[in-house]
Short mmCIF file of N, CA and C in Angstrom, two decimals:
data_model
loop_
_atom_site.label_atom_id
_atom_site.label_comp_id
_atom_site.label_asym_id
_atom_site.label_seq_id
_atom_site.Cartn_x
_atom_site.Cartn_y
_atom_site.Cartn_z
N UNK B 1 1.32 16.99 -11.63
CA UNK B 1 2.51 15.26 -11.20
C UNK B 1 2.67 15.37 -10.09
N UNK B 2 2.24 13.96 -9.66
CA UNK B 2 2.50 13.65 -8.64
C UNK B 2 3.72 12.51 -8.42
N UNK B 3 4.34 12.65 -7.21
CA UNK B 3 5.31 11.67 -6.87
C UNK B 3 5.42 10.75 -5.69
N UNK B 4 5.26 9.16 -5.75
CA UNK B 4 5.02 8.38 -4.67
C UNK B 4 6.23 7.97 -4.34
N UNK B 5 6.89 8.06 -3.19
CA UNK B 5 7.87 7.34 -2.73
C UNK B 5 7.22 6.16 -1.26
N UNK B 6 7.69 5.03 -1.58
CA UNK B 6 7.42 4.32 -0.72
C UNK B 6 8.51 3.63 0.29
N UNK B 7 8.63 3.45 1.60
CA UNK B 7 9.94 3.36 2.80
C UNK B 7 9.42 2.25 3.83
N UNK B 8 10.37 1.49 4.35
CA UNK B 8 10.03 1.14 5.58
C UNK B 8 10.14 -0.37 5.10
N UNK B 9 10.29 -1.39 3.98
CA UNK B 9 10.52 -2.35 3.89
C UNK B 9 11.55 -2.76 4.45
N UNK B 10 11.82 -4.17 4.29
CA UNK B 10 12.99 -4.76 5.01
C UNK B 10 13.06 -6.02 5.17
N UNK B 11 14.00 -6.71 6.30
CA UNK B 11 14.29 -8.43 6.22
C UNK B 11 13.55 -8.10 7.80
N UNK B 12 12.92 -8.86 7.92
CA UNK B 12 12.05 -9.54 9.41
C UNK B 12 11.68 -11.27 9.32
N UNK B 13 11.50 -11.52 10.38
CA UNK B 13 11.18 -12.76 11.07
C UNK B 13 9.73 -13.14 11.07
N UNK B 14 9.20 -14.28 10.48
CA UNK B 14 7.89 -14.55 10.83
C UNK B 14 7.09 -14.28 12.10
N UNK B 15 6.14 -13.88 12.14
CA UNK B 15 5.64 -13.31 13.07
C UNK B 15 5.78 -11.47 13.73
N UNK B 16 6.92 -11.14 12.85
CA UNK B 16 7.58 -9.79 12.95
C UNK B 16 6.20 -8.56 12.42
N UNK B 17 6.35 -7.66 12.64
CA UNK B 17 5.41 -5.93 11.89
C UNK B 17 6.82 -5.23 11.47
N UNK B 18 6.01 -4.70 10.45
CA UNK B 18 6.84 -3.39 9.56
C UNK B 18 5.64 -2.61 9.40
N UNK B 19 5.69 -1.36 9.21
CA UNK B 19 5.08 -0.38 8.99
C UNK B 19 5.78 0.22 7.58
N UNK B 20 4.77 0.30 6.53
CA UNK B 20 5.50 0.74 5.40
C UNK B 20 4.90 2.22 5.34
N UNK B 21 5.30 3.19 4.43
CA UNK B 21 5.16 4.32 4.15
C UNK B 21 5.05 4.69 2.50
N UNK B 22 4.02 5.71 2.72
CA UNK B 22 3.88 5.91 1.08
C UNK B 22 3.75 7.62 0.82
N UNK B 23 4.71 8.09 0.60
CA UNK B 23 4.59 9.81 0.70
C UNK B 23 4.17 10.42 -0.39
N UNK B 24 3.17 11.03 -0.73
CA UNK B 24 2.72 11.86 -1.83
C UNK B 24 3.04 13.53 -2.17
N UNK B 25 3.83 13.32 -3.37
CA UNK B 25 4.53 14.75 -3.85
C UNK B 25 4.03 15.30 -4.85
N UNK B 26 4.04 16.77 -4.47
CA UNK B 26 3.46 17.36 -6.07
C UNK B 26 2.16 17.95 -6.35
N UNK B 27 1.09 17.36 -6.86
CA UNK B 27 0.05 18.17 -7.14
C UNK B 27 -0.90 17.06 -6.20
N UNK B 28 -1.12 16.96 -5.07
CA UNK B 28 -1.51 16.17 -4.32
C UNK B 28 -3.20 16.05 -4.04
N UNK B 29 -3.09 17.26 -4.16
CA UNK B 29 -4.81 17.48 -4.67
C UNK B 29 -5.52 17.07 -5.45
N UNK B 30 -4.97 16.28 -6.29
CA UNK B 30 -5.72 15.57 -7.47
C UNK B 30 -5.99 14.27 -7.06
N UNK B 31 -5.42 13.82 -5.94
CA UNK B 31 -5.62 12.41 -5.48
C UNK B 31 -6.99 12.09 -4.81
N UNK B 32 -7.55 10.86 -4.79
CA UNK B 32 -9.03 10.72 -4.47
C UNK B 32 -8.61 9.26 -3.80
N UNK B 33 -7.80 8.51 -4.45
CA UNK B 33 -7.66 7.38 -3.16
C UNK B 33 -6.33 7.08 -3.43
N UNK B 34 -5.44 5.82 -2.31
CA UNK B 34 -4.51 5.70 -2.49
C UNK B 34 -4.83 3.72 -2.19
N UNK B 35 -3.59 3.06 -2.67
CA UNK B 35 -3.87 2.01 -2.36
C UNK B 35 -2.37 1.27 -2.16
N UNK B 36 -2.26 0.05 -1.10
CA UNK B 36 -0.95 -0.75 -1.74
C UNK B 36 -1.28 -2.60 -2.60
N UNK B 37 -0.39 -2.56 -3.12
CA UNK B 37 -0.34 -3.44 -3.84
C UNK B 37 1.00 -4.40 -3.71
N UNK B 38 0.96 -5.44 -4.03
CA UNK B 38 1.96 -6.24 -3.56
C UNK B 38 2.71 -7.04 -4.78
N UNK B 39 4.03 -7.83 -5.38
CA UNK B 39 4.00 -8.59 -6.15
C UNK B 39 5.32 -9.56 -5.62
N UNK B 40 4.98 -10.88 -5.54
CA UNK B 40 6.14 -12.04 -4.88
C UNK B 40 6.64 -12.32 -6.32
N UNK B 41 7.88 -12.53 -6.03
CA UNK B 41 8.83 -13.16 -7.06
C UNK B 41 7.74 -14.50 -7.84
N UNK B 42 8.25 -14.34 -9.17
CA UNK B 42 7.16 -15.09 -9.90
C UNK B 42 5.67 -15.07 -10.10
N UNK B 43 5.09 -14.43 -9.57
CA UNK B 43 3.88 -14.07 -9.14
C UNK B 43 3.20 -12.58 -9.75
N UNK B 44 2.18 -12.35 -10.00
CA UNK B 44 1.38 -11.68 -10.32
C UNK B 44 0.99 -10.51 -9.15
N UNK B 45 1.07 -9.07 -9.38
CA UNK B 45 1.03 -8.17 -8.23
C UNK B 45 -0.69 -8.44 -8.01
N UNK B 46 -0.58 -8.36 -7.00
CA UNK B 46 -2.02 -8.17 -6.10
C UNK B 46 -2.34 -7.34 -5.25
N UNK B 47 -3.68 -6.93 -5.30
CA UNK B 47 -3.99 -5.73 -4.32
C UNK B 47 -4.21 -6.14 -2.93
N UNK B 48 -3.82 -5.11 -1.89
CA UNK B 48 -3.61 -5.59 -0.81
C UNK B 48 -4.39 -4.67 0.14
N UNK B 49 -4.56 -3.44 -0.02
CA UNK B 49 -5.31 -2.79 0.39
C UNK B 49 -5.35 -1.43 0.01
N UNK B 50 -6.37 -0.33 0.24
CA UNK B 50 -6.61 1.03 -0.08
C UNK B 50 -7.48 1.94 0.82
N UNK B 51 -7.22 3.21 0.86
CA UNK B 51 -8.11 4.20 1.29
C UNK B 51 -8.47 5.35 0.86
N UNK B 52 -9.77 5.70 1.01
CA UNK B 52 -10.09 6.93 -0.03
C UNK B 52 -9.55 7.91 1.28
N UNK B 53 -9.40 9.31 0.26
CA UNK B 53 -8.55 10.46 0.98
C UNK B 53 -9.56 11.48 1.70
N UNK B 54 -10.95 11.20 1.23
CA UNK B 54 -11.86 12.30 1.58
C UNK B 54 -12.59 11.58 3.03
N UNK B 55 -13.37 10.67 2.36
CA UNK B 55 -14.28 9.95 3.68
C UNK B 55 -13.18 8.69 4.65
N UNK B 56 -11.98 8.57 3.82
CA UNK B 56 -10.83 7.77 4.36
C UNK B 56 -11.89 6.22 4.91
N UNK B 57 -12.56 5.70 3.59
CA UNK B 57 -13.21 4.23 3.73
C UNK B 57 -11.64 3.67 3.56
N UNK B 58 -11.93 2.23 4.01
CA UNK B 58 -10.39 1.67 3.70
C UNK B 58 -10.99 -0.60 2.92
N UNK B 59 -10.44 -0.68 2.61
CA UNK B 59 -10.49 -1.84 1.84
C UNK B 59 -9.53 -2.81 2.03
N UNK B 60 -9.70 -4.17 2.19
CA UNK B 60 -8.33 -5.02 2.36
C UNK B 60 -8.97 -6.19 1.29
N UNK B 61 -7.58 -6.66 0.67
CA UNK B 61 -7.72 -7.99 0.26
C UNK B 61 -8.03 -9.43 1.53
N UNK B 62 -8.46 -10.28 1.48
CA UNK B 62 -8.95 -11.40 2.12
C UNK B 62 -7.50 -11.24 3.15
N UNK B 63 -6.83 -11.78 2.23
CA UNK B 63 -5.63 -11.85 3.09
C UNK B 63 -4.88 -10.89 4.05
N UNK B 64 -4.95 -10.07 3.70
CA UNK B 64 -4.87 -8.75 4.68
C UNK B 64 -5.72 -8.49 6.08
N UNK B 65 -6.74 -8.82 5.79
CA UNK B 65 -7.58 -8.33 6.74
C UNK B 65 -7.49 -9.35 8.21
N UNK B 66 -7.82 -8.05 9.12
CA UNK B 66 -7.10 -8.94 10.36
C UNK B 66 -5.34 -8.84 10.95
N UNK B 67 -4.84 -8.44 9.48
CA UNK B 67 -3.09 -8.28 10.08
C UNK B 67 -2.83 -7.20 9.60
N UNK B 68 -3.14 -6.67 8.59
CA UNK B 68 -2.62 -5.32 7.72
C UNK B 68 -3.75 -4.07 8.19
N UNK B 69 -3.18 -2.82 8.43
CA UNK B 69 -3.96 -1.75 8.48
C UNK B 69 -3.73 -0.70 7.66
N UNK B 70 -4.51 0.02 7.13
CA UNK B 70 -3.83 1.19 5.99
C UNK B 70 -4.58 2.04 6.54
N UNK B 71 -3.92 3.56 6.98
CA UNK B 71 -4.04 4.76 7.30
C UNK B 71 -3.51 5.99 6.77
N UNK B 72 -3.77 7.04 7.17
CA UNK B 72 -3.46 8.39 6.26
C UNK B 72 -3.15 8.66 8.00
N UNK B 73 -2.08 9.68 7.71
CA UNK B 73 -1.86 10.94 8.26
C UNK B 73 -2.33 12.30 7.83
N UNK B 74 -3.07 12.63 8.68
CA UNK B 74 -4.02 14.00 7.74
C UNK B 74 -2.60 15.31 7.80
N UNK B 75 -2.16 15.45 8.62
CA UNK B 75 -1.19 16.08 8.67
C UNK B 75 -0.18 16.42 7.18
N UNK B 76 0.15 15.34 6.91
CA UNK B 76 0.81 15.00 5.53
C UNK B 76 0.63 14.17 4.66
N UNK B 77 0.97 14.58 3.70
CA UNK B 77 0.53 13.57 2.44
C UNK B 77 1.01 12.07 2.41
N UNK B 78 0.57 11.30 3.49
CA UNK B 78 1.48 9.94 3.82
C UNK B 78 0.38 9.27 4.04
N UNK B 79 0.75 8.00 3.14
CA UNK B 79 -0.10 6.67 3.56
C UNK B 79 0.57 5.35 4.51
N UNK B 80 0.10 4.87 5.38
CA UNK B 80 0.72 4.09 6.13
C UNK B 80 0.30 2.62 5.90
N UNK B 81 0.63 1.41 5.86
CA UNK B 81 0.86 0.22 5.58
C UNK B 81 0.90 -0.50 7.08
N UNK B 82 0.44 -0.60 7.95
CA UNK B 82 0.67 -1.24 8.98
C UNK B 82 0.62 -2.94 8.67
N UNK B 83 1.64 -3.88 9.05
CA UNK B 83 1.86 -5.06 8.78
C UNK B 83 1.97 -5.96 10.13
N UNK B 84 1.70 -6.96 10.47
CA UNK B 84 1.70 -7.72 11.71
C UNK B 84 1.40 -8.77 11.46
N UNK B 85 1.87 -9.63 11.82
CA UNK B 85 1.95 -11.13 12.00
C UNK B 85 2.72 -11.99 10.85
N UNK B 86 3.60 -11.15 10.37
CA UNK B 86 4.32 -11.28 8.99
C UNK B 86 4.25 -13.07 8.86
N UNK B 87 3.58 -13.66 7.28
CA UNK B 87 4.65 -14.79 7.24
C UNK B 87 5.23 -14.77 6.21
N UNK B 88 6.48 -15.66 6.17
CA UNK B 88 7.47 -15.96 4.72
C UNK B 88 6.80 -15.32 3.41
N UNK B 89 4.97 -15.95 3.24
CA UNK B 89 4.51 -15.77 1.68
C UNK B 89 4.18 -14.39 1.65
N UNK B 90 4.23 -13.61 2.96
CA UNK B 90 3.91 -12.27 2.69
C UNK B 90 5.51 -11.53 2.16
N UNK B 91 6.62 -12.31 2.08
CA UNK B 91 7.30 -11.50 1.02
C UNK B 91 7.24 -11.34 -0.13
N UNK B 92 7.33 -9.84 -0.43
CA UNK B 92 7.08 -9.45 -1.79
C UNK B 92 7.38 -7.99 -2.21
N UNK B 93 7.51 -7.30 -3.08
CA UNK B 93 7.57 -6.02 -3.38
C UNK B 93 6.20 -5.13 -3.16
N UNK B 94 6.37 -4.41 -2.42
CA UNK B 94 5.20 -3.60 -1.77
C UNK B 94 4.95 -2.23 -2.84
N UNK B 95 4.15 -2.01 -3.30
CA UNK B 95 3.88 -0.95 -4.50
C UNK B 95 3.08 0.56 -3.55
N UNK B 96 2.99 1.39 -3.73
CA UNK B 96 2.28 2.42 -3.18
C UNK B 96 1.75 2.67 -4.74
N UNK B 97 0.17 2.89 -4.65
CA UNK B 97 -0.55 3.52 -5.99
C UNK B 97 -1.33 4.84 -5.86
N UNK B 98 -1.66 5.29 -6.32
CA UNK B 98 -2.45 6.82 -6.26
C UNK B 98 -3.78 6.50 -7.63
N UNK B 99 -4.78 7.01 -7.35
CA UNK B 99 -6.16 7.13 -8.42
C UNK B 99 -5.96 9.12 -8.40
N UNK B 100 -5.37 9.63 -9.27
CA UNK B 100 -6.18 11.40 -9.25
C UNK B 100 -6.82 11.38 -10.69
N UNK B 101 -7.90 10.24 -11.26
CA UNK B 101 -8.60 10.59 -12.14
C UNK B 101 -10.03 10.43 -11.44
N UNK B 102 -10.34 9.67 -10.35
CA UNK B 102 -11.26 9.95 -9.78
C UNK B 102 -11.80 8.72 -10.39
N UNK B 103 -11.32 7.65 -10.73
CA UNK B 103 -11.96 6.10 -11.00
C UNK B 103 -11.78 5.25 -10.14
N UNK B 104 -12.43 4.90 -8.89
CA UNK B 104 -12.44 3.96 -8.00
C UNK B 104 -11.83 2.66 -8.37
N UNK B 105 -11.00 2.08 -7.46
CA UNK B 105 -10.23 0.91 -7.79
C UNK B 105 -9.51 1.20 -8.77
N UNK B 106 -9.45 1.98 -9.66
CA UNK B 106 -8.35 1.89 -10.83
C UNK B 106 -6.96 3.01 -10.47
N UNK B 107 -6.04 2.76 -10.19
CA UNK B 107 -4.47 3.69 -9.98
C UNK B 107 -3.84 3.50 -11.30
N UNK B 108 -3.81 4.88 -11.49
CA UNK B 108 -2.65 5.58 -12.82
C UNK B 108 -1.32 6.14 -12.27
N UNK B 109 -1.06 6.29 -11.05
CA UNK B 109 0.45 6.21 -10.58
C UNK B 109 0.87 5.52 -9.51
N UNK B 110 2.29 5.34 -9.58
CA UNK B 110 2.55 4.42 -8.84
C UNK B 110 4.26 4.10 -8.59
N UNK B 111 4.58 3.94 -7.46
CA UNK B 111 5.82 4.11 -6.96
C UNK B 111 7.02 2.95 -7.42
N UNK B 112 7.98 3.23 -6.50
CA UNK B 112 8.93 2.34 -7.33
C UNK B 112 9.11 0.68 -5.99
N UNK B 113 8.12 1.21 -5.38
CA UNK B 113 8.44 -0.15 -4.19
C UNK B 113 8.98 -0.73 -3.17
N UNK B 114 8.74 -1.37 -1.94
CA UNK B 114 9.86 -1.28 -1.01
C UNK B 114 9.44 -2.65 -0.68
N UNK B 115 10.93 -3.56 -0.46
CA UNK B 115 11.38 -4.90 -0.60
C UNK B 115 10.68 -5.62 0.70
N UNK B 116 9.77 -6.34 1.16
CA UNK B 116 9.37 -6.87 2.56
C UNK B 116 9.88 -8.29 2.45
N UNK B 117 11.08 -8.60 3.14
CA UNK B 117 11.43 -9.95 2.91
C UNK B 117 11.24 -10.50 4.13
N UNK B 118 10.25 -11.75 4.66
CA UNK B 118 10.10 -12.45 5.83
C UNK B 118 10.69 -13.85 5.80
N UNK B 119 11.58 -14.00 6.77
CA UNK B 119 12.20 -15.50 7.02
C UNK B 119 11.81 -16.56 7.77
N UNK B 120 11.75 -17.18 7.82
CA UNK B 120 11.00 -18.93 8.83
C UNK B 120 11.83 -18.65 9.76
#
């Protein structure tokens, strides 16, 4: 069993930065990759970024390229999402996800989410 816990969300102003964290606990050896998704009010959940835990390959949605950076702490089972140059349209609940079944870009484990609110 793997548990994912996000943290780091908050209320910021347009142009500010935030760093989100996702701590994985439990049977973490089963995790192949981790990802961040977000869901804005009234919208569907969308992919933000992902990282493979072996080769540390990273992937980004177009809106995230150049503004967001995903990384992993090699000492701990923590994945970060650095958010910069935030816009009000980045306001959403940000969810951490993990793939423990070795199915690329398919995630079977989810955290509860952390709220990011960007004011103009």
